[in-house]
Amino acid sequence: MKKTAYLLIALILLALCASAALAEEKATKDLFAMDTHISITAYGETAPEALEAAEALLLERERLWSVTLEGSDIHAVNHADGEAVDVSAATADVLSLALEMAESTGGAYDPTIYPLVSLWGFTTGEYRVPEVDEIERMLELVDYGAVSIDGCTVALKKGMQLDLGGIAKGYAGEEVAALLQERGVDSALVDLGGNIHAVGCKPDGSAWKIGVKSPTDEGLLGVLSVCDQCVITSGAYERYFTGEDGETYGHIIDPDTGRPADSGLLSVTIVGSDGGRCDALSTAMFVMGIEEACEYWRANEGFEMIALTDGGTLYVTEGLEENFVAEDKGLIREVCVVER
Ligand code: AMP
Ligand code: MG
């Protein structure tokens, strides 16, 4: 009897030591890159060293894809006056995906939107509501079909400019998730300004709980349970200004009208396993509005969606029914499950 008691105590101590060791293996990294606060939490023996490599990768991506940084690939392409420019393989890859997503979304997502983003002042913070003819002139420069890419050589038509702001964070987050895994991390959470990439599940094997932000306050629309997926949200509330006319104008531009998207959606969250694609989709669905977004979802596999309309209806695609719990009862008037 005594022997059993000793054995039990020894086992409990062993379990406590093991869990303490596990807890010690948590490492975190906070940095500011790609215009965003980034926070990464990773578990496992190799986590600290993997996080150093993750930081280096994100800073490198910023150096390549910043629109404003002289010497970045995107800056070079945007200022080449129509000439062809050689870019790095990573830039060619993200740009190819961007063009593919532009095609797939019928141009709702368009990486050549920069002249309009700039016209409305979103690049400098000097916001203004442009005249109709200014918008029309800039619209002529927005055309993903006019981007030519051959291997790592990229050329735009004169005056056109790229903006990877709608895809870069999701793409880079996915790259970080892959890098962490390659370096032996089985469990991590990569947070790029609220866009989340979950590597594996939590160290205890349960799903990560990811809060989906409310577009109107500090609260949550709900909580998602995910393993090995990204959760990417777009909304005008992230960056907007109020014009002299009292209207609010958001940073996501409708490439059809040249004006801030006004599709009746307050926010769109995309859940899936391909970060770049999910990021482009969050922007595209926000432009499309709920009906077109649901049509797109029905026609395309591999992602799920949560979208809130300005009327207070929260649309949740059926693949998330089991993993999403709606929370914000004030803003959400009804929850509607979207079926295939
Ligand atoms: P996101 O937060 O992923 O929706 O990205 C928004 C950012 O993407 C904006 O700040 C712009 O830099 C850029 N953007 C705005 N409108 C579009 C659009 N229709 N297609 C592609 N990128 C866009
Ligand atoms: Mg996006």
mmCIF file of C-alpha atoms and ligand atoms in Angstrom:
data_model
loop_
_atom_site.group_PDB
_atom_site.id
_atom_site.type_symbol
_atom_site.label_atom_id
_atom_site.label_comp_id
_atom_site.label_asym_id
_atom_site.label_seq_id
_atom_site.Cartn_x
_atom_site.Cartn_y
_atom_site.Cartn_z
ATOM 1 C CA MET A 1 0.000 0.000 0.000
ATOM 2 C CA LYS A 2 2.818 2.337 1.080
ATOM 3 C CA LYS A 3 4.740 1.374 -2.040
ATOM 4 C CA THR A 4 1.796 2.296 -4.259
ATOM 5 C CA ALA A 5 1.450 5.655 -2.520
ATOM 6 C CA TYR A 6 5.163 6.432 -3.119
ATOM 7 C CA LEU A 7 4.825 5.395 -6.740
ATOM 8 C CA LEU A 8 1.808 7.647 -7.149
ATOM 9 C CA ILE A 9 3.624 10.626 -5.615
ATOM 10 C CA ALA A 10 6.643 9.983 -7.854
ATOM 11 C CA LEU A 11 4.387 9.873 -10.914
ATOM 12 C CA ILE A 12 2.643 13.118 -9.964
ATOM 13 C CA LEU A 13 6.011 14.822 -9.441
ATOM 14 C CA LEU A 14 7.199 13.529 -12.796
ATOM 15 C CA ALA A 15 4.073 14.843 -14.509
ATOM 16 C CA LEU A 16 4.505 18.250 -12.817
ATOM 17 C CA CYS A 17 8.156 18.425 -13.922
ATOM 18 C CA ALA A 18 7.191 17.455 -17.464
ATOM 19 C CA SER A 19 4.480 20.106 -17.690
ATOM 20 C CA ALA A 20 6.854 22.716 -16.212
ATOM 21 C CA ALA A 21 9.405 21.779 -18.876
ATOM 22 C CA LEU A 22 6.744 22.139 -21.568
ATOM 23 C CA ALA A 23 5.711 25.541 -20.222
ATOM 24 C CA GLU A 24 9.351 26.673 -20.321
ATOM 25 C CA GLU A 25 9.573 25.838 -23.983
ATOM 26 C CA LYS A 26 7.305 28.725 -24.932
ATOM 27 C CA ALA A 27 9.061 31.549 -26.789
ATOM 28 C CA THR A 28 7.646 34.817 -28.105
ATOM 29 C CA LYS A 29 8.732 37.464 -30.576
ATOM 30 C CA ASP A 30 7.178 40.911 -31.112
ATOM 31 C CA LEU A 31 8.164 43.155 -33.968
ATOM 32 C CA PHE A 32 6.851 45.841 -36.287
ATOM 33 C CA ALA A 33 7.112 45.075 -39.978
ATOM 34 C CA MET A 34 4.956 45.425 -43.090
ATOM 35 C CA ASP A 35 3.172 48.340 -41.402
ATOM 36 C CA THR A 36 1.847 45.973 -38.726
ATOM 37 C CA HIS A 37 2.432 44.858 -35.166
ATOM 38 C CA ILE A 38 3.470 41.238 -35.366
ATOM 39 C CA SER A 39 3.491 38.820 -32.476
ATOM 40 C CA ILE A 40 4.594 35.192 -32.687
ATOM 41 C CA THR A 41 4.308 32.579 -29.956
ATOM 42 C CA ALA A 42 5.992 29.244 -30.549
ATOM 43 C CA TYR A 43 6.483 26.128 -28.452
ATOM 44 C CA GLY A 44 9.232 23.526 -28.399
ATOM 45 C CA GLU A 45 12.974 23.320 -27.886
ATOM 46 C CA THR A 46 13.793 24.882 -31.254
ATOM 47 C CA ALA A 47 11.317 27.772 -30.855
ATOM 48 C CA PRO A 48 13.756 30.566 -29.863
ATOM 49 C CA GLU A 49 16.047 29.967 -32.815
ATOM 50 C CA ALA A 50 13.085 29.470 -35.204
ATOM 51 C CA LEU A 51 11.652 32.831 -34.096
ATOM 52 C CA GLU A 52 14.900 34.609 -34.978
ATOM 53 C CA ALA A 53 14.655 33.156 -38.485
ATOM 54 C CA ALA A 54 10.958 34.163 -38.684
ATOM 55 C CA GLU A 55 11.837 37.763 -37.801
ATOM 56 C CA ALA A 56 14.556 37.844 -40.461
ATOM 57 C CA LEU A 57 12.103 36.487 -43.055
ATOM 58 C CA LEU A 58 9.432 39.108 -42.255
ATOM 59 C CA LEU A 59 11.942 41.975 -42.402
ATOM 60 C CA GLU A 60 13.159 40.644 -45.724
ATOM 61 C CA ARG A 61 9.614 40.511 -47.102
ATOM 62 C CA GLU A 62 9.067 44.110 -46.025
ATOM 63 C CA ARG A 63 12.309 45.080 -47.768
ATOM 64 C CA LEU A 64 11.071 43.448 -50.975
ATOM 65 C CA TRP A 65 7.387 44.416 -51.010
ATOM 66 C CA SER A 66 7.145 47.858 -49.440
ATOM 67 C CA VAL A 67 5.592 50.350 -51.876
ATOM 68 C CA THR A 68 7.383 53.279 -50.293
ATOM 69 C CA LEU A 69 10.850 51.872 -49.603
ATOM 70 C CA GLU A 70 13.301 52.849 -52.325
ATOM 71 C CA GLY A 71 15.104 49.756 -53.537
ATOM 72 C CA SER A 72 12.242 47.336 -52.809
ATOM 73 C CA ASP A 73 11.165 45.116 -55.703
ATOM 74 C CA ILE A 74 7.728 46.728 -55.789
ATOM 75 C CA HIS A 75 9.161 50.255 -55.681
ATOM 76 C CA ALA A 76 11.496 49.353 -58.557
ATOM 77 C CA VAL A 77 8.660 47.935 -60.682
ATOM 78 C CA ASN A 78 6.386 50.899 -59.893
ATOM 79 C CA HIS A 79 9.069 53.416 -60.920
ATOM 80 C CA ALA A 80 10.410 51.634 -64.011
ATOM 81 C CA ASP A 81 8.301 53.751 -66.376
ATOM 82 C CA GLY A 82 7.016 50.677 -68.193
ATOM 83 C CA GLU A 83 10.418 48.956 -68.467
ATOM 84 C CA ALA A 84 10.902 45.327 -67.394
ATOM 85 C CA VAL A 85 12.468 44.743 -63.957
ATOM 86 C CA ASP A 86 14.063 41.618 -62.483
ATOM 87 C CA VAL A 87 12.613 40.757 -59.081
ATOM 88 C CA SER A 88 13.361 38.095 -56.481
ATOM 89 C CA ALA A 89 11.703 34.665 -56.692
ATOM 90 C CA ALA A 90 9.533 35.437 -53.630
ATOM 91 C CA THR A 91 8.213 38.615 -55.284
ATOM 92 C CA ALA A 92 7.502 36.800 -58.539
ATOM 93 C CA ASP A 93 5.665 34.121 -56.579
ATOM 94 C CA VAL A 94 3.451 36.442 -54.514
ATOM 95 C CA LEU A 95 2.711 38.537 -57.608
ATOM 96 C CA SER A 96 1.755 35.440 -59.628
ATOM 97 C CA LEU A 97 -0.648 34.414 -56.877
ATOM 98 C CA ALA A 98 -2.021 37.972 -56.759
ATOM 99 C CA LEU A 99 -2.708 37.922 -60.509
ATOM 100 C CA GLU A 100 -4.289 34.480 -60.239
ATOM 101 C CA MET A 101 -6.589 35.721 -57.452
ATOM 102 C CA ALA A 102 -7.431 38.850 -59.450
ATOM 103 C CA GLU A 103 -8.497 36.636 -62.350
ATOM 104 C CA SER A 104 -10.407 34.256 -60.092
ATOM 105 C CA THR A 105 -12.337 37.069 -58.346
ATOM 106 C CA GLY A 106 -13.161 38.878 -61.597
ATOM 107 C CA GLY A 107 -10.936 41.773 -60.553
ATOM 108 C CA ALA A 108 -12.634 42.462 -57.186
ATOM 109 C CA TYR A 109 -9.139 41.880 -55.823
ATOM 110 C CA ASP A 110 -6.712 43.761 -58.079
ATOM 111 C CA PRO A 111 -3.024 44.268 -57.127
ATOM 112 C CA THR A 112 -2.741 47.236 -59.531
ATOM 113 C CA ILE A 113 -5.054 49.321 -57.312
ATOM 114 C CA TYR A 114 -2.249 51.559 -55.989
ATOM 115 C CA PRO A 115 -3.005 54.721 -58.045
ATOM 116 C CA LEU A 116 -6.490 54.824 -56.496
ATOM 117 C CA VAL A 117 -5.355 53.953 -52.961
ATOM 118 C CA SER A 118 -2.948 56.837 -53.348
ATOM 119 C CA LEU A 119 -5.507 59.234 -54.889
ATOM 120 C CA TRP A 120 -7.777 58.870 -51.849
ATOM 121 C CA GLY A 121 -4.796 59.603 -49.569
ATOM 122 C CA PHE A 122 -4.482 56.197 -47.939
ATOM 123 C CA THR A 123 -0.762 56.049 -48.634
ATOM 124 C CA THR A 124 0.104 59.373 -46.987
ATOM 125 C CA GLY A 125 -2.751 59.971 -44.549
ATOM 126 C CA GLU A 126 -3.640 63.146 -46.468
ATOM 127 C CA TYR A 127 -7.167 61.936 -47.109
ATOM 128 C CA ARG A 128 -9.535 63.605 -49.547
ATOM 129 C CA VAL A 129 -12.555 62.822 -51.688
ATOM 130 C CA PRO A 130 -11.301 63.141 -55.282
ATOM 131 C CA GLU A 131 -13.205 64.646 -58.216
ATOM 132 C CA VAL A 132 -14.992 62.232 -60.564
ATOM 133 C CA ASP A 133 -12.628 62.935 -63.483
ATOM 134 C CA GLU A 134 -9.576 62.258 -61.293
ATOM 135 C CA ILE A 135 -11.060 58.891 -60.341
ATOM 136 C CA GLU A 136 -11.761 58.119 -63.994
ATOM 137 C CA ARG A 137 -8.193 58.925 -64.982
ATOM 138 C CA MET A 138 -6.778 56.661 -62.270
ATOM 139 C CA LEU A 139 -9.197 53.862 -63.133
ATOM 140 C CA GLU A 140 -7.508 53.611 -66.534
ATOM 141 C CA LEU A 141 -4.326 52.596 -64.698
ATOM 142 C CA VAL A 142 -5.983 49.766 -62.766
ATOM 143 C CA ASP A 143 -5.807 46.589 -64.823
ATOM 144 C CA TYR A 144 -4.264 43.384 -63.504
ATOM 145 C CA GLY A 145 -4.449 41.962 -67.051
ATOM 146 C CA ALA A 146 -1.812 44.472 -68.180
ATOM 147 C CA VAL A 147 0.864 43.146 -65.781
ATOM 148 C CA SER A 148 3.373 40.992 -67.591
ATOM 149 C CA ILE A 149 5.391 38.446 -65.670
ATOM 150 C CA ASP A 150 7.873 36.063 -67.226
ATOM 151 C CA GLY A 151 9.830 34.056 -64.661
ATOM 152 C CA CYS A 152 11.267 36.736 -62.392
ATOM 153 C CA THR A 153 10.892 39.590 -64.889
ATOM 154 C CA VAL A 154 7.983 41.945 -64.325
ATOM 155 C CA ALA A 155 6.715 44.840 -66.431
ATOM 156 C CA LEU A 156 3.787 47.212 -66.013
ATOM 157 C CA LYS A 157 2.287 49.608 -68.491
ATOM 158 C CA LYS A 158 3.441 53.217 -68.010
ATOM 159 C CA GLY A 159 1.757 54.863 -65.013
ATOM 160 C CA MET A 160 0.508 51.623 -63.476
ATOM 161 C CA GLN A 161 1.545 50.781 -59.909
ATOM 162 C CA LEU A 162 1.356 47.637 -57.789
ATOM 163 C CA ASP A 163 0.093 47.397 -54.203
ATOM 164 C CA LEU A 164 0.443 44.039 -52.457
ATOM 165 C CA GLY A 165 -1.236 45.360 -49.266
ATOM 166 C CA GLY A 166 -4.234 43.066 -49.741
ATOM 167 C CA ILE A 167 -2.221 39.837 -49.962
ATOM 168 C CA ALA A 168 1.285 40.333 -48.521
ATOM 169 C CA LYS A 169 0.522 39.744 -44.841
ATOM 170 C CA GLY A 170 -1.370 36.519 -45.477
ATOM 171 C CA TYR A 171 1.327 35.266 -47.836
ATOM 172 C CA ALA A 172 4.159 36.133 -45.443
ATOM 173 C CA GLY A 173 2.268 34.683 -42.455
ATOM 174 C CA GLU A 174 1.979 31.419 -44.325
ATOM 175 C CA GLU A 175 5.692 31.495 -45.117
ATOM 176 C CA VAL A 176 6.453 32.049 -41.420
ATOM 177 C CA ALA A 177 4.189 29.146 -40.434
ATOM 178 C CA ALA A 178 6.042 26.870 -42.891
ATOM 179 C CA LEU A 179 9.444 28.085 -41.692
ATOM 180 C CA LEU A 180 8.555 27.388 -38.048
ATOM 181 C CA GLN A 181 7.459 23.867 -38.950
ATOM 182 C CA GLU A 182 10.615 23.218 -40.960
ATOM 183 C CA ARG A 183 12.593 24.225 -37.878
ATOM 184 C CA GLY A 184 10.884 21.730 -35.623
ATOM 185 C CA VAL A 185 8.055 23.851 -34.167
ATOM 186 C CA ASP A 186 4.796 21.866 -34.092
ATOM 187 C CA SER A 187 2.720 24.397 -32.213
ATOM 188 C CA ALA A 188 2.691 28.170 -32.762
ATOM 189 C CA LEU A 189 0.482 31.181 -33.322
ATOM 190 C CA VAL A 190 1.568 33.867 -35.784
ATOM 191 C CA ASP A 191 -0.393 37.123 -35.417
ATOM 192 C CA LEU A 192 0.136 39.773 -38.090
ATOM 193 C CA GLY A 193 -2.013 42.656 -36.930
ATOM 194 C CA GLY A 194 -4.996 40.423 -36.204
ATOM 195 C CA ASN A 195 -4.505 38.076 -39.139
ATOM 196 C CA ILE A 196 -3.705 34.744 -37.502
ATOM 197 C CA HIS A 197 -1.829 31.689 -38.712
ATOM 198 C CA ALA A 198 -2.099 28.672 -36.430
ATOM 199 C CA VAL A 199 0.685 26.113 -36.669
ATOM 200 C CA GLY A 200 -0.616 22.756 -35.455
ATOM 201 C CA CYS A 201 -2.872 22.775 -32.393
ATOM 202 C CA LYS A 202 -2.114 24.057 -28.869
ATOM 203 C CA PRO A 203 0.694 22.163 -27.096
ATOM 204 C CA ASP A 204 -1.942 20.211 -25.113
ATOM 205 C CA GLY A 205 -3.489 19.007 -28.384
ATOM 206 C CA SER A 206 -6.658 21.107 -28.165
ATOM 207 C CA ALA A 207 -7.638 23.617 -30.872
ATOM 208 C CA TRP A 208 -6.451 27.221 -30.795
ATOM 209 C CA LYS A 209 -9.238 29.634 -29.846
ATOM 210 C CA ILE A 210 -9.129 32.652 -32.154
ATOM 211 C CA GLY A 211 -11.267 35.708 -31.454
ATOM 212 C CA VAL A 212 -12.873 37.299 -34.526
ATOM 213 C CA LYS A 213 -12.841 41.058 -33.968
ATOM 214 C CA SER A 214 -15.997 43.116 -33.978
ATOM 215 C CA PRO A 215 -15.857 45.857 -36.649
ATOM 216 C CA THR A 216 -17.466 48.428 -34.356
ATOM 217 C CA ASP A 217 -15.782 48.091 -30.971
ATOM 218 C CA GLU A 218 -13.168 46.255 -28.945
ATOM 219 C CA GLY A 219 -15.431 43.219 -28.550
ATOM 220 C CA LEU A 220 -15.603 40.003 -30.539
ATOM 221 C CA LEU A 221 -17.995 38.719 -33.177
ATOM 222 C CA GLY A 222 -17.201 35.253 -31.946
ATOM 223 C CA VAL A 223 -14.549 32.642 -31.317
ATOM 224 C CA LEU A 224 -13.163 30.152 -33.825
ATOM 225 C CA SER A 225 -11.505 26.851 -32.925
ATOM 226 C CA VAL A 226 -8.772 25.996 -35.425
ATOM 227 C CA CYS A 227 -5.641 23.882 -35.912
ATOM 228 C CA ASP A 228 -3.244 24.417 -38.822
ATOM 229 C CA GLN A 229 -5.272 27.174 -40.474
ATOM 230 C CA CYS A 230 -5.223 30.903 -41.007
ATOM 231 C CA VAL A 231 -7.945 33.358 -40.009
ATOM 232 C CA ILE A 232 -7.826 36.568 -42.044
ATOM 233 C CA THR A 233 -10.163 39.532 -41.698
ATOM 234 C CA SER A 234 -10.845 42.590 -43.868
ATOM 235 C CA GLY A 235 -12.988 45.558 -42.957
ATOM 236 C CA ALA A 236 -13.213 49.236 -43.703
ATOM 237 C CA TYR A 237 -12.980 49.881 -39.937
ATOM 238 C CA GLU A 238 -9.243 49.028 -40.074
ATOM 239 C CA ARG A 239 -8.420 52.273 -41.899
ATOM 240 C CA TYR A 240 -10.878 54.987 -42.933
ATOM 241 C CA PHE A 241 -11.511 58.708 -42.843
ATOM 242 C CA THR A 242 -14.574 60.904 -42.549
ATOM 243 C CA GLY A 243 -15.019 63.380 -45.404
ATOM 244 C CA GLU A 244 -16.308 66.943 -45.131
ATOM 245 C CA ASP A 245 -19.622 65.490 -46.328
ATOM 246 C CA GLY A 246 -19.805 63.406 -43.125
ATOM 247 C CA GLU A 247 -19.437 60.122 -45.035
ATOM 248 C CA THR A 248 -16.847 57.555 -43.973
ATOM 249 C CA TYR A 249 -14.455 56.257 -46.621
ATOM 250 C CA GLY A 250 -12.562 52.979 -46.076
ATOM 251 C CA HIS A 251 -9.217 51.772 -47.431
ATOM 252 C CA ILE A 252 -10.579 48.915 -49.556
ATOM 253 C CA ILE A 253 -11.279 50.273 -53.034
ATOM 254 C CA ASP A 254 -13.792 48.820 -55.482
ATOM 255 C CA PRO A 255 -11.793 48.509 -58.747
ATOM 256 C CA ASP A 256 -15.057 48.912 -60.720
ATOM 257 C CA THR A 257 -15.976 52.322 -59.341
ATOM 258 C CA GLY A 258 -12.631 53.608 -58.063
ATOM 259 C CA ARG A 259 -14.360 54.468 -54.789
ATOM 260 C CA PRO A 260 -14.125 52.849 -51.342
ATOM 261 C CA ALA A 261 -16.088 49.575 -51.440
ATOM 262 C CA ASP A 262 -19.648 50.087 -50.295
ATOM 263 C CA SER A 263 -21.082 46.597 -50.577
ATOM 264 C CA GLY A 264 -23.074 46.482 -47.354
ATOM 265 C CA LEU A 265 -20.476 44.382 -45.517
ATOM 266 C CA LEU A 266 -18.831 45.511 -42.277
ATOM 267 C CA SER A 267 -16.256 42.736 -42.137
ATOM 268 C CA VAL A 268 -15.257 39.495 -43.823
ATOM 269 C CA THR A 269 -13.180 36.738 -42.226
ATOM 270 C CA ILE A 270 -11.694 33.961 -44.341
ATOM 271 C CA VAL A 271 -10.528 30.666 -42.837
ATOM 272 C CA GLY A 272 -8.323 28.300 -44.830
ATOM 273 C CA SER A 273 -4.903 26.824 -45.241
ATOM 274 C CA ASP A 274 -3.376 29.048 -47.933
ATOM 275 C CA GLY A 275 -2.587 32.407 -46.310
ATOM 276 C CA GLY A 276 -1.985 34.413 -49.488
ATOM 277 C CA ARG A 277 -5.155 33.166 -51.123
ATOM 278 C CA CYS A 278 -7.228 33.748 -47.956
ATOM 279 C CA ASP A 279 -5.881 37.298 -47.656
ATOM 280 C CA ALA A 280 -6.709 38.169 -51.270
ATOM 281 C CA LEU A 281 -10.145 36.622 -50.749
ATOM 282 C CA SER A 282 -10.883 38.656 -47.607
ATOM 283 C CA THR A 283 -10.303 41.830 -49.630
ATOM 284 C CA ALA A 284 -12.208 40.546 -52.682
ATOM 285 C CA MET A 285 -15.265 39.354 -50.711
ATOM 286 C CA PHE A 286 -15.439 42.718 -48.944
ATOM 287 C CA VAL A 287 -15.642 44.380 -52.373
ATOM 288 C CA MET A 288 -18.141 41.848 -53.792
ATOM 289 C CA GLY A 289 -20.768 42.004 -51.049
ATOM 290 C CA ILE A 290 -22.586 39.069 -49.502
ATOM 291 C CA GLU A 291 -24.465 37.635 -52.483
ATOM 292 C CA GLU A 292 -21.529 37.517 -54.848
ATOM 293 C CA ALA A 293 -19.258 36.326 -52.020
ATOM 294 C CA CYS A 294 -21.568 33.382 -51.270
ATOM 295 C CA GLU A 295 -21.718 32.555 -54.987
ATOM 296 C CA TYR A 296 -17.916 32.591 -55.145
ATOM 297 C CA TRP A 297 -17.689 30.369 -52.049
ATOM 298 C CA ARG A 298 -20.118 27.856 -53.582
ATOM 299 C CA ALA A 299 -18.092 27.728 -56.787
ATOM 300 C CA ASN A 300 -14.672 27.444 -55.096
ATOM 301 C CA GLU A 301 -13.462 24.868 -52.556
ATOM 302 C CA GLY A 302 -10.848 25.174 -49.851
ATOM 303 C CA PHE A 303 -11.936 28.093 -47.668
ATOM 304 C CA GLU A 304 -14.687 29.098 -45.268
ATOM 305 C CA MET A 305 -16.106 32.518 -44.529
ATOM 306 C CA ILE A 306 -17.748 34.640 -41.832
ATOM 307 C CA ALA A 307 -19.276 37.914 -43.051
ATOM 308 C CA LEU A 308 -21.215 40.590 -41.168
ATOM 309 C CA THR A 309 -23.623 42.872 -43.037
ATOM 310 C CA ASP A 310 -24.507 46.404 -41.986
ATOM 311 C CA GLY A 311 -28.002 45.077 -41.289
ATOM 312 C CA GLY A 312 -26.610 42.842 -38.529
ATOM 313 C CA THR A 313 -26.802 39.459 -40.264
ATOM 314 C CA LEU A 314 -23.785 37.255 -39.659
ATOM 315 C CA TYR A 315 -23.260 34.780 -42.496
ATOM 316 C CA VAL A 316 -21.235 31.681 -41.579
ATOM 317 C CA THR A 317 -20.404 29.050 -44.221
ATOM 318 C CA GLU A 318 -21.405 25.540 -43.239
ATOM 319 C CA GLY A 319 -17.843 24.230 -42.829
ATOM 320 C CA LEU A 320 -17.462 26.473 -39.762
ATOM 321 C CA GLU A 321 -20.748 25.625 -38.089
ATOM 322 C CA GLU A 322 -19.049 23.321 -35.567
ATOM 323 C CA ASN A 323 -15.980 25.520 -34.948
ATOM 324 C CA PHE A 324 -17.459 28.980 -34.535
ATOM 325 C CA VAL A 325 -19.357 30.386 -31.563
ATOM 326 C CA ALA A 326 -20.946 33.801 -32.141
ATOM 327 C CA GLU A 327 -20.541 36.190 -29.202
ATOM 328 C CA ASP A 328 -21.486 39.772 -29.893
ATOM 329 C CA LYS A 329 -25.225 39.767 -29.347
ATOM 330 C CA GLY A 330 -25.454 43.575 -29.618
ATOM 331 C CA LEU A 331 -24.241 43.841 -33.193
ATOM 332 C CA ILE A 332 -25.445 40.487 -34.540
ATOM 333 C CA ARG A 333 -29.198 40.377 -35.109
ATOM 334 C CA GLU A 334 -29.244 36.944 -36.693
ATOM 335 C CA VAL A 335 -26.813 34.209 -37.702
ATOM 336 C CA CYS A 336 -27.355 32.631 -41.089
ATOM 337 C CA VAL A 337 -25.580 29.401 -42.109
ATOM 338 C CA VAL A 338 -24.589 29.395 -45.796
ATOM 339 C CA GLU A 339 -24.952 25.994 -47.468
ATOM 340 C CA ARG A 340 -23.352 24.707 -50.644
HETATM 341 P P1 AMP B 1 -6.858 43.875 -46.580
HETATM 342 O O1 AMP B 1 -6.720 44.455 -45.205
HETATM 343 O O2 AMP B 1 -6.201 42.561 -46.759
HETATM 344 O O3 AMP B 1 -8.261 43.852 -47.047
HETATM 345 O O4 AMP B 1 -6.045 44.813 -47.566
HETATM 346 C C1 AMP B 1 -6.368 46.149 -47.751
HETATM 347 C C2 AMP B 1 -5.252 46.835 -48.485
HETATM 348 O O5 AMP B 1 -5.143 46.288 -49.814
HETATM 349 C C3 AMP B 1 -5.485 48.310 -48.669
HETATM 350 O O6 AMP B 1 -4.941 49.050 -47.612
HETATM 351 C C4 AMP B 1 -4.792 48.590 -50.003
HETATM 352 O O7 AMP B 1 -3.413 48.732 -49.810
HETATM 353 C C5 AMP B 1 -5.043 47.318 -50.767
HETATM 354 N N1 AMP B 1 -6.313 47.311 -51.537
HETATM 355 C C6 AMP B 1 -7.384 48.137 -51.416
HETATM 356 N N2 AMP B 1 -8.363 47.775 -52.267
HETATM 357 C C7 AMP B 1 -7.905 46.681 -52.930
HETATM 358 C C8 AMP B 1 -8.445 45.856 -53.960
HETATM 359 N N3 AMP B 1 -9.679 46.024 -54.437
HETATM 360 N N4 AMP B 1 -7.674 44.843 -54.411
HETATM 361 C C9 AMP B 1 -6.414 44.636 -53.946
HETATM 362 N N5 AMP B 1 -5.859 45.373 -52.972
HETATM 363 C C10 AMP B 1 -6.592 46.390 -52.472
HETATM 364 MG MG MG B 2 -6.655 40.871 -47.769
#
